[in-house]
DNA sequence: CCATGATCGAACCGATCGGTACGATCACGC
DNA sequence: GCGTGATCGTACCGATCGGTTCGATCATGG
């Protein structure tokens, strides 16, 4: 693995640290809820260092959101994959993973959807739209495996349920939301 | 009706104008996306006048969100009411109203949910939470009328579907989202 | 052992923000 | 016709924001 040349620390490691801390802080406090100066204080990095790795705050936001989207997508598809070939089991596994997420104390809703609600900038909305596309692909695949007559429609319905459950869990508490969402998802998959 | 005393214009009318314009601009551009000065320019009012009617920008935001919540809630319950007593017809009417909303060119998602995603302030989140409570009450009532064995659970599922459909319609376009949501809602209501 | 480059800390910049203050209008009720 | 009060336009305030710059530090590779 190529390592830093002629420098004290690995720049890639610094960049990863910035991304990780920014992901956490932006999620907890909102994209506009934390300034660059405070963010640098939390990360333990100077502004010059941050701006060496990211041209602008918006660029950092983009990178954070892209990373988040990849992680969440992988996490959900891993959950589906580990449930075996049965489509109902895959769907149940996805919503079980969601239920677990909802009950984490740091849960604050979907970072991508929240970001799109804050930054009306088209770049952010595009990232969020692609994020939903990935979820839709996963759910449509499950519907197709279940031999649904209209897998695309069912995938959309499951996507609505997923996003709605995330909203309701954030605003109304996670109590039974995960269970209800799971039940509804399986009903939508196996109906008709 | 008591009218303004010793003044040129009716202060209540001015206040209503501020509220109306602020509702529109905040919805289009986000709560933090428009400053007080620009807002006053759009409304056609001076800062002093605005601050005579609302102590602070946050107070204005609160009033806007409360008003919005009341309007949306009344709009949905009117749709249900005009559909007659049949619960399936009432639910269909609610989601028909949503579908119409989604295809309006000014549609930008739920203003309350968007606000909660922006302002993490507990006051805003409380308003949004109450807003979802009202929707939940409406949907649970429909489930109860339909003699669902677990109307509270079904109401929650329908609420998730409603909020999720709003998110997806905002991010993915309104194309068939309204239809799919309506179909899924009726399926959840009449299943088992 | 010295040049390199990543980093720090702090000062600094211009812009914008929410909010206030002031003098000038202007229409109504007394 | 005169005072009252709502309004306007503008200037202003302190704070914060995103972003830049600069001198100092320090570990490493040549």
Coordinates of C-alpha atoms (C1' of nucleotides) in Angstrom, one line a residue:
Chain A
X1 CA 0.0 0.0 0.0
X2 CA 1.4 3.4 -1.0
X3 CA 2.1 5.5 2.1
X4 CA 2.7 9.2 2.6
X5 CA 6.0 10.5 1.2
X6 CA 7.9 13.1 3.1
X7 CA 5.3 13.9 5.7
X8 CA 4.7 13.3 9.3
X9 CA 1.3 11.7 9.1
X10 CA -0.7 9.9 6.4
X11 CA -2.9 12.5 4.7
X12 CA -5.4 9.8 3.7
X13 CA -5.8 9.0 7.4
X14 CA -6.4 12.6 8.2
X15 CA -8.9 12.8 5.5
X16 CA -10.7 9.8 6.8
X17 CA -10.7 11.2 10.3
X18 CA -12.3 14.4 9.1
X19 CA -14.9 12.5 7.1
X20 CA -15.7 10.3 10.1
X21 CA -16.1 13.1 12.6
X22 CA -18.0 15.3 10.2
X23 CA -20.4 12.5 9.4
X24 CA -21.2 12.2 13.1
X25 CA -21.4 15.9 13.9
X26 CA -23.4 16.8 10.8
X27 CA -25.8 14.0 11.6
X28 CA -26.3 15.0 15.2
X29 CA -26.6 18.8 14.6
X30 CA -27.5 19.3 11.0
X31 CA -25.4 20.5 8.1
X32 CA -26.0 24.2 8.9
X33 CA -26.1 23.6 12.6
X34 CA -22.3 23.4 13.0
X35 CA -19.7 25.8 11.6
X36 CA -16.4 25.0 10.1
X37 CA -14.5 26.4 13.1
X38 CA -16.5 24.3 15.6
X39 CA -16.3 21.3 13.4
X40 CA -12.5 21.6 13.3
X41 CA -12.5 21.8 17.1
X42 CA -14.4 18.6 17.4
X43 CA -12.2 16.8 14.9
X44 CA -9.0 18.2 16.5
X45 CA -7.8 19.6 13.2
X46 CA -7.0 23.1 12.0
X47 CA -9.0 24.9 9.4
X48 CA -6.1 24.9 7.0
X49 CA -5.8 21.1 7.2
X50 CA -9.5 20.7 6.6
X51 CA -9.4 23.0 3.6
X52 CA -6.4 21.2 2.3
X53 CA -8.5 18.0 2.0
X54 CA -11.8 19.6 1.0
X55 CA -12.0 22.6 -1.2
X56 CA -15.1 23.9 0.5
X57 CA -17.7 23.1 3.2
X58 CA -20.1 22.1 0.5
X59 CA -17.5 19.7 -0.9
X60 CA -17.1 18.2 2.5
X61 CA -20.9 17.8 2.9
X62 CA -21.0 16.1 -0.5
X63 CA -18.3 13.6 0.5
X64 CA -20.0 13.0 3.9
X65 CA -23.3 12.3 2.2
X66 CA -21.8 10.0 -0.4
X67 CA -20.0 8.0 2.2
X68 CA -23.1 7.8 4.3
X69 CA -25.2 6.6 1.4
X70 CA -22.7 3.9 0.5
X71 CA -22.5 2.7 4.1
X72 CA -26.3 2.6 4.6
X73 CA -26.9 0.9 1.3
X74 CA -24.3 -1.7 1.9
X75 CA -25.6 -2.3 5.4
X76 CA -29.1 -3.0 4.2
X77 CA -28.1 -5.1 1.2
X78 CA -25.8 -7.1 3.6
X79 CA -28.8 -7.7 5.8
X80 CA -30.8 -8.9 2.9
X81 CA -28.0 -11.1 1.6
X82 CA -27.5 -12.8 5.0
X83 CA -31.1 -13.8 5.1
X84 CA -30.8 -16.3 2.3
X85 CA -32.8 -16.6 -1.0
X86 CA -36.3 -16.4 0.4
X87 CA -37.7 -13.0 -0.6
X88 CA -39.9 -12.7 2.5
X89 CA -37.0 -13.5 4.7
X90 CA -34.9 -11.0 2.9
X91 CA -37.5 -8.3 3.4
X92 CA -37.9 -9.2 7.0
X93 CA -34.2 -9.0 7.5
X94 CA -34.1 -5.5 6.0
X95 CA -36.8 -4.2 8.3
X96 CA -35.2 -6.0 11.2
X97 CA -32.1 -4.0 10.5
X98 CA -34.1 -0.8 10.3
X99 CA -35.8 -1.6 13.6
X100 CA -32.4 -2.0 15.2
X101 CA -31.3 1.3 13.8
X102 CA -34.4 3.1 15.0
X103 CA -33.7 2.1 18.6
X104 CA -30.1 3.3 18.6
X105 CA -29.8 6.3 20.9
X106 CA -28.0 8.3 18.1
X107 CA -30.8 7.7 15.6
X108 CA -31.9 11.0 14.0
X109 CA -33.7 9.9 10.9
X110 CA -32.1 9.3 7.5
X111 CA -29.1 11.6 7.1
X112 CA -29.7 11.9 3.4
X113 CA -33.3 12.8 3.6
X114 CA -32.6 15.3 6.4
X115 CA -29.8 16.8 4.3
X116 CA -32.2 17.2 1.3
X117 CA -34.7 18.9 3.5
X118 CA -32.0 21.4 4.7
X119 CA -29.9 22.1 1.6
X120 CA -32.3 22.7 -1.3
X121 CA -29.1 22.7 -3.4
X122 CA -29.5 20.4 -6.4
X123 CA -26.3 18.6 -5.7
X124 CA -27.5 17.4 -2.3
X125 CA -30.9 16.5 -3.6
X126 CA -29.2 14.5 -6.4
X127 CA -27.2 12.5 -3.9
X128 CA -30.4 11.8 -1.9
X129 CA -32.3 10.9 -5.0
X130 CA -29.6 8.4 -5.9
X131 CA -29.7 7.1 -2.4
X132 CA -33.4 6.3 -2.7
X133 CA -32.7 4.8 -6.1
X134 CA -30.4 2.2 -4.4
X135 CA -33.1 1.4 -1.8
X136 CA -35.7 1.1 -4.5
X137 CA -33.4 -1.3 -6.5
X138 CA -33.0 -3.5 -3.4
X139 CA -36.7 -3.6 -2.6
X140 CA -37.7 -4.1 -6.2
X141 CA -35.4 -7.0 -6.4
X142 CA -37.0 -8.6 -3.4
X143 CA -40.5 -8.1 -5.0
X144 CA -39.2 -9.6 -8.2
X145 CA -37.9 -12.6 -6.4
X146 CA -41.3 -13.0 -4.7
X147 CA -42.8 -13.2 -8.2
X148 CA -45.0 -10.1 -7.6
X149 CA -47.1 -9.3 -10.6
X150 CA -45.9 -5.7 -10.5
X151 CA -42.5 -5.7 -8.8
X152 CA -41.7 -2.1 -9.6
X153 CA -44.9 -0.9 -8.0
X154 CA -44.4 -3.1 -4.9
X155 CA -40.8 -1.9 -4.7
X156 CA -42.0 1.7 -4.6
X157 CA -44.6 0.9 -2.0
X158 CA -41.9 -0.8 0.2
X159 CA -39.7 2.2 -0.3
X160 CA -42.4 4.5 0.9
X161 CA -42.9 2.3 3.9
X162 CA -39.2 2.3 4.6
X163 CA -38.8 6.1 4.4
X164 CA -42.0 6.7 6.2
X165 CA -41.0 4.4 9.0
X166 CA -37.8 6.2 9.4
X167 CA -39.6 9.6 9.6
X168 CA -42.2 8.3 12.1
X169 CA -39.5 6.5 14.2
X170 CA -37.6 9.8 14.4
X171 CA -40.5 12.0 15.3
X172 CA -42.7 9.6 17.3
X173 CA -40.1 7.5 19.0
X174 CA -39.0 4.0 17.9
X175 CA -41.3 2.1 20.2
X176 CA -43.3 -0.2 18.0
X177 CA -42.6 1.5 14.7
X178 CA -40.1 -1.0 13.5
X179 CA -42.4 -3.9 14.2
X180 CA -45.4 -2.3 12.5
X181 CA -43.3 -1.4 9.5
X182 CA -42.0 -4.9 9.2
X183 CA -45.5 -6.3 9.4
X184 CA -46.8 -3.9 6.8
X185 CA -43.9 -4.6 4.5
X186 CA -44.5 -8.4 4.6
X187 CA -48.2 -7.8 4.0
X188 CA -47.5 -5.6 1.0
X189 CA -45.1 -8.2 -0.4
X190 CA -47.4 -11.2 0.0
X191 CA -50.8 -9.6 -0.8
X192 CA -53.0 -10.2 -3.7
Chain B
X1 CA -66.2 42.7 14.6
X2 CA -63.7 44.9 16.4
X3 CA -61.5 46.8 14.0
X4 CA -58.3 48.7 14.4
X5 CA -58.5 51.8 16.4
X6 CA -56.5 54.9 15.5
X7 CA -54.4 53.4 12.8
X8 CA -54.3 53.4 9.1
X9 CA -54.5 49.7 8.4
X10 CA -55.7 46.7 10.3
X11 CA -52.8 45.2 12.2
X12 CA -54.5 41.8 12.1
X13 CA -54.5 42.0 8.3
X14 CA -50.8 42.9 8.2
X15 CA -50.0 40.0 10.5
X16 CA -52.0 37.7 8.3
X17 CA -50.1 39.0 5.2
X18 CA -46.8 38.3 6.9
X19 CA -47.9 34.9 7.9
X20 CA -49.1 34.0 4.5
X21 CA -46.0 35.2 2.6
X22 CA -43.7 33.7 5.2
X23 CA -45.4 30.4 4.9
X24 CA -44.9 30.4 1.2
X25 CA -41.3 31.6 1.2
X26 CA -40.2 29.4 4.1
X27 CA -41.7 26.4 2.3
X28 CA -40.0 27.1 -1.0
X29 CA -36.5 28.1 0.3
X30 CA -36.3 26.6 3.8
X31 CA -36.4 28.2 7.2
X32 CA -32.7 29.1 7.2
X33 CA -32.6 29.7 3.5
X34 CA -34.2 33.1 3.6
X35 CA -33.2 35.9 6.0
X36 CA -35.5 38.4 7.7
X37 CA -34.4 41.2 5.4
X38 CA -35.2 39.3 2.2
X39 CA -38.4 38.0 3.7
X40 CA -39.5 41.5 4.5
X41 CA -38.7 42.5 0.9
X42 CA -40.9 39.7 -0.5
X43 CA -43.7 40.5 1.9
X44 CA -43.5 44.2 1.2
X45 CA -43.1 45.1 4.8
X46 CA -40.4 46.8 6.9
X47 CA -38.4 44.9 9.5
X48 CA -39.9 47.1 12.2
X49 CA -43.4 46.1 11.3
X50 CA -42.5 42.4 11.2
X51 CA -40.9 42.6 14.6
X52 CA -43.9 44.4 15.9
X53 CA -46.0 41.4 15.1
X54 CA -43.5 38.6 15.9
X55 CA -41.0 39.0 18.7
X56 CA -38.4 37.0 16.9
X57 CA -37.8 35.0 13.7
X58 CA -38.2 31.8 15.7
X59 CA -41.6 33.0 16.9
X60 CA -42.6 33.7 13.3
X61 CA -41.4 30.2 12.3
X62 CA -43.5 28.7 15.1
X63 CA -46.6 30.6 14.0
X64 CA -46.0 29.6 10.4
X65 CA -45.7 26.0 11.2
X66 CA -48.7 25.9 13.5
X67 CA -50.8 27.5 10.8
X68 CA -49.5 25.1 8.2
X69 CA -50.2 22.2 10.4
X70 CA -53.8 23.3 11.0
X71 CA -54.4 23.9 7.3
X72 CA -53.0 20.5 6.2
X73 CA -54.8 18.7 8.9
X74 CA -58.1 20.3 8.1
X75 CA -57.6 19.7 4.4
X76 CA -57.0 16.0 4.9
X77 CA -59.9 15.5 7.3
X78 CA -62.2 17.5 5.0
X79 CA -61.2 15.1 2.2
X80 CA -62.1 12.1 4.4
X81 CA -65.3 13.7 5.6
X82 CA -66.5 14.4 2.1
X83 CA -66.1 10.7 1.1
X84 CA -68.9 9.6 3.3
X85 CA -68.9 6.9 6.0
X86 CA -67.2 4.0 4.2
X87 CA -63.8 3.7 5.7
X88 CA -62.1 2.5 2.4
X89 CA -63.7 5.4 0.6
X90 CA -62.4 7.8 3.3
X91 CA -58.9 6.4 3.1
X92 CA -59.0 6.5 -0.7
X93 CA -60.1 10.1 -0.5
X94 CA -57.2 11.0 1.8
X95 CA -54.7 9.5 -0.6
X96 CA -56.4 11.0 -3.6
X97 CA -55.9 14.4 -1.9
X98 CA -52.3 13.6 -1.3
X99 CA -51.8 12.5 -4.9
X100 CA -53.2 15.9 -6.1
X101 CA -50.9 17.7 -3.7
X102 CA -47.8 15.8 -5.0
X103 CA -48.5 16.9 -8.5
X104 CA -48.7 20.6 -7.7
X105 CA -45.7 22.4 -9.1
X106 CA -45.0 24.0 -5.7
X107 CA -44.9 20.7 -3.9
X108 CA -41.7 20.4 -1.8
X109 CA -42.6 17.7 0.7
X110 CA -44.2 18.2 4.1
X111 CA -43.3 21.6 5.5
X112 CA -43.5 20.3 9.0
X113 CA -41.2 17.3 8.4
X114 CA -38.8 19.5 6.5
X115 CA -38.7 22.0 9.3
X116 CA -38.0 19.3 11.9
X117 CA -35.1 18.1 9.7
X118 CA -33.7 21.6 9.6
X119 CA -34.3 23.1 13.0
X120 CA -33.4 20.5 15.6
X121 CA -34.8 22.9 18.2
X122 CA -37.2 21.0 20.5
X123 CA -40.0 23.5 19.8
X124 CA -40.1 22.8 16.1
X125 CA -39.9 19.1 16.7
X126 CA -42.8 19.3 19.1
X127 CA -44.9 21.0 16.5
X128 CA -44.1 18.4 13.9
X129 CA -44.7 15.6 16.4
X130 CA -48.2 17.0 17.1
X131 CA -48.7 17.3 13.4
X132 CA -48.1 13.6 12.9
X133 CA -50.3 12.9 15.9
X134 CA -53.2 14.5 14.1
X135 CA -52.6 12.5 11.0
X136 CA -52.3 9.3 13.1
X137 CA -55.6 10.1 14.7
X138 CA -57.3 10.5 11.4
X139 CA -55.9 7.3 10.0
X140 CA -56.5 5.3 13.2
X141 CA -60.1 6.5 13.1
X142 CA -60.4 5.1 9.6
X143 CA -58.9 1.8 10.7
X144 CA -61.3 1.7 13.6
X145 CA -64.3 2.3 11.3
X146 CA -63.0 -0.5 9.1
X147 CA -63.2 -2.8 12.1
X148 CA -59.5 -3.6 11.9
X149 CA -58.5 -6.0 14.7
X150 CA -55.6 -3.7 15.6
X151 CA -56.6 -0.2 14.5
X152 CA -53.7 1.6 16.2
X153 CA -51.2 -0.6 14.5
X154 CA -52.9 -0.1 11.1
X155 CA -53.1 3.6 11.7
X156 CA -49.4 3.7 12.3
X157 CA -48.7 1.7 9.2
X158 CA -50.9 4.1 7.2
X159 CA -49.1 7.0 8.7
X160 CA -45.7 5.6 7.7
X161 CA -47.1 5.1 4.2
X162 CA -48.4 8.7 4.1
X163 CA -45.1 10.2 5.2
X164 CA -43.0 7.9 3.1
X165 CA -45.1 8.7 0.0
X166 CA -44.6 12.4 0.7
X167 CA -40.8 11.9 0.9
X168 CA -40.6 9.7 -2.2
X169 CA -42.9 12.0 -4.2
X170 CA -40.6 15.0 -3.3
X171 CA -37.3 13.2 -4.1
X172 CA -38.4 10.9 -6.9
X173 CA -41.1 12.9 -8.6
X174 CA -44.8 12.5 -8.2
X175 CA -45.3 10.3 -11.3
X176 CA -47.0 7.2 -10.0
X177 CA -46.2 7.6 -6.3
X178 CA -49.7 8.8 -5.4
X179 CA -51.3 5.9 -7.1
X180 CA -48.9 3.3 -5.6
X181 CA -49.4 4.9 -2.1
X182 CA -53.2 4.7 -2.5
X183 CA -53.1 1.1 -3.6
X184 CA -50.8 0.1 -0.7
X185 CA -53.0 2.0 1.8
X186 CA -56.1 0.2 0.8
X187 CA -54.3 -3.1 0.8
X188 CA -53.1 -2.4 4.4
X189 CA -56.6 -1.4 5.5
X190 CA -58.4 -4.4 4.0
X191 CA -55.9 -7.1 4.5
X192 CA -56.2 -10.2 6.8
Chain C
dC1 C1' 21.4 17.6 8.2
dC2 C1' 18.6 19.8 5.6
dA3 C1' 14.6 20.5 2.5
dT4 C1' 9.8 18.9 2.3
dG5 C1' 5.3 18.9 3.4
dA6 C1' 1.6 18.2 6.6
dT7 C1' -0.1 20.3 10.5
dC8 C1' -1.2 23.8 14.1
dG9 C1' -3.1 28.1 16.1
dA10 C1' -4.5 32.4 15.7
dA11 C1' -5.3 36.4 13.3
dC12 C1' -7.7 38.2 9.7
dC13 C1' -11.3 39.2 5.8
dG14 C1' -15.7 40.3 3.8
dA15 C1' -20.4 39.0 3.9
dT16 C1' -24.5 37.9 6.0
dC17 C1' -27.3 37.2 9.9
dG18 C1' -31.0 38.5 13.5
dG19 C1' -32.4 42.4 15.7
dT20 C1' -32.7 47.6 17.0
dA21 C1' -33.1 52.7 16.5
dC22 C1' -34.5 56.8 14.2
dG23 C1' -36.8 60.2 11.5
dA24 C1' -40.4 60.6 8.2
dT25 C1' -45.2 59.4 6.4
dC26 C1' -49.9 59.0 6.5
dA27 C1' -54.6 57.9 7.6
dC28 C1' -57.8 57.8 11.0
dG29 C1' -60.6 59.2 15.6
dC30 C1' -61.4 62.8 18.6
Chain D
dG1 C1' -56.6 70.0 12.8
dC2 C1' -54.2 67.5 15.8
dG3 C1' -52.5 63.6 18.2
dT4 C1' -52.1 58.6 17.8
dG5 C1' -50.2 54.7 16.0
dA6 C1' -49.0 51.7 12.3
dT7 C1' -45.9 51.8 8.8
dC8 C1' -41.7 52.7 5.9
dG9 C1' -36.7 53.0 4.6
dT10 C1' -32.4 53.1 6.1
dA11 C1' -28.6 53.0 8.9
dC12 C1' -26.6 50.6 12.3
dC13 C1' -25.0 46.9 15.8
dG14 C1' -22.6 42.7 17.4
dA15 C1' -22.1 38.1 16.3
dT16 C1' -21.2 34.4 13.3
dC17 C1' -20.1 32.5 9.1
dG18 C1' -17.0 30.4 5.3
dG19 C1' -12.6 30.9 3.8
dT20 C1' -7.6 32.8 3.6
dT21 C1' -3.1 33.8 5.3
dC22 C1' 1.0 33.5 8.0
dG23 C1' 4.6 32.0 11.1
dA24 C1' 6.0 28.1 13.8
dT25 C1' 6.5 23.1 14.6
dC26 C1' 8.0 18.7 13.6
dA27 C1' 8.8 14.1 11.6
dT28 C1' 10.5 12.1 7.8
dG29 C1' 13.2 11.0 3.3
dG30 C1' 17.1 12.0 0.5

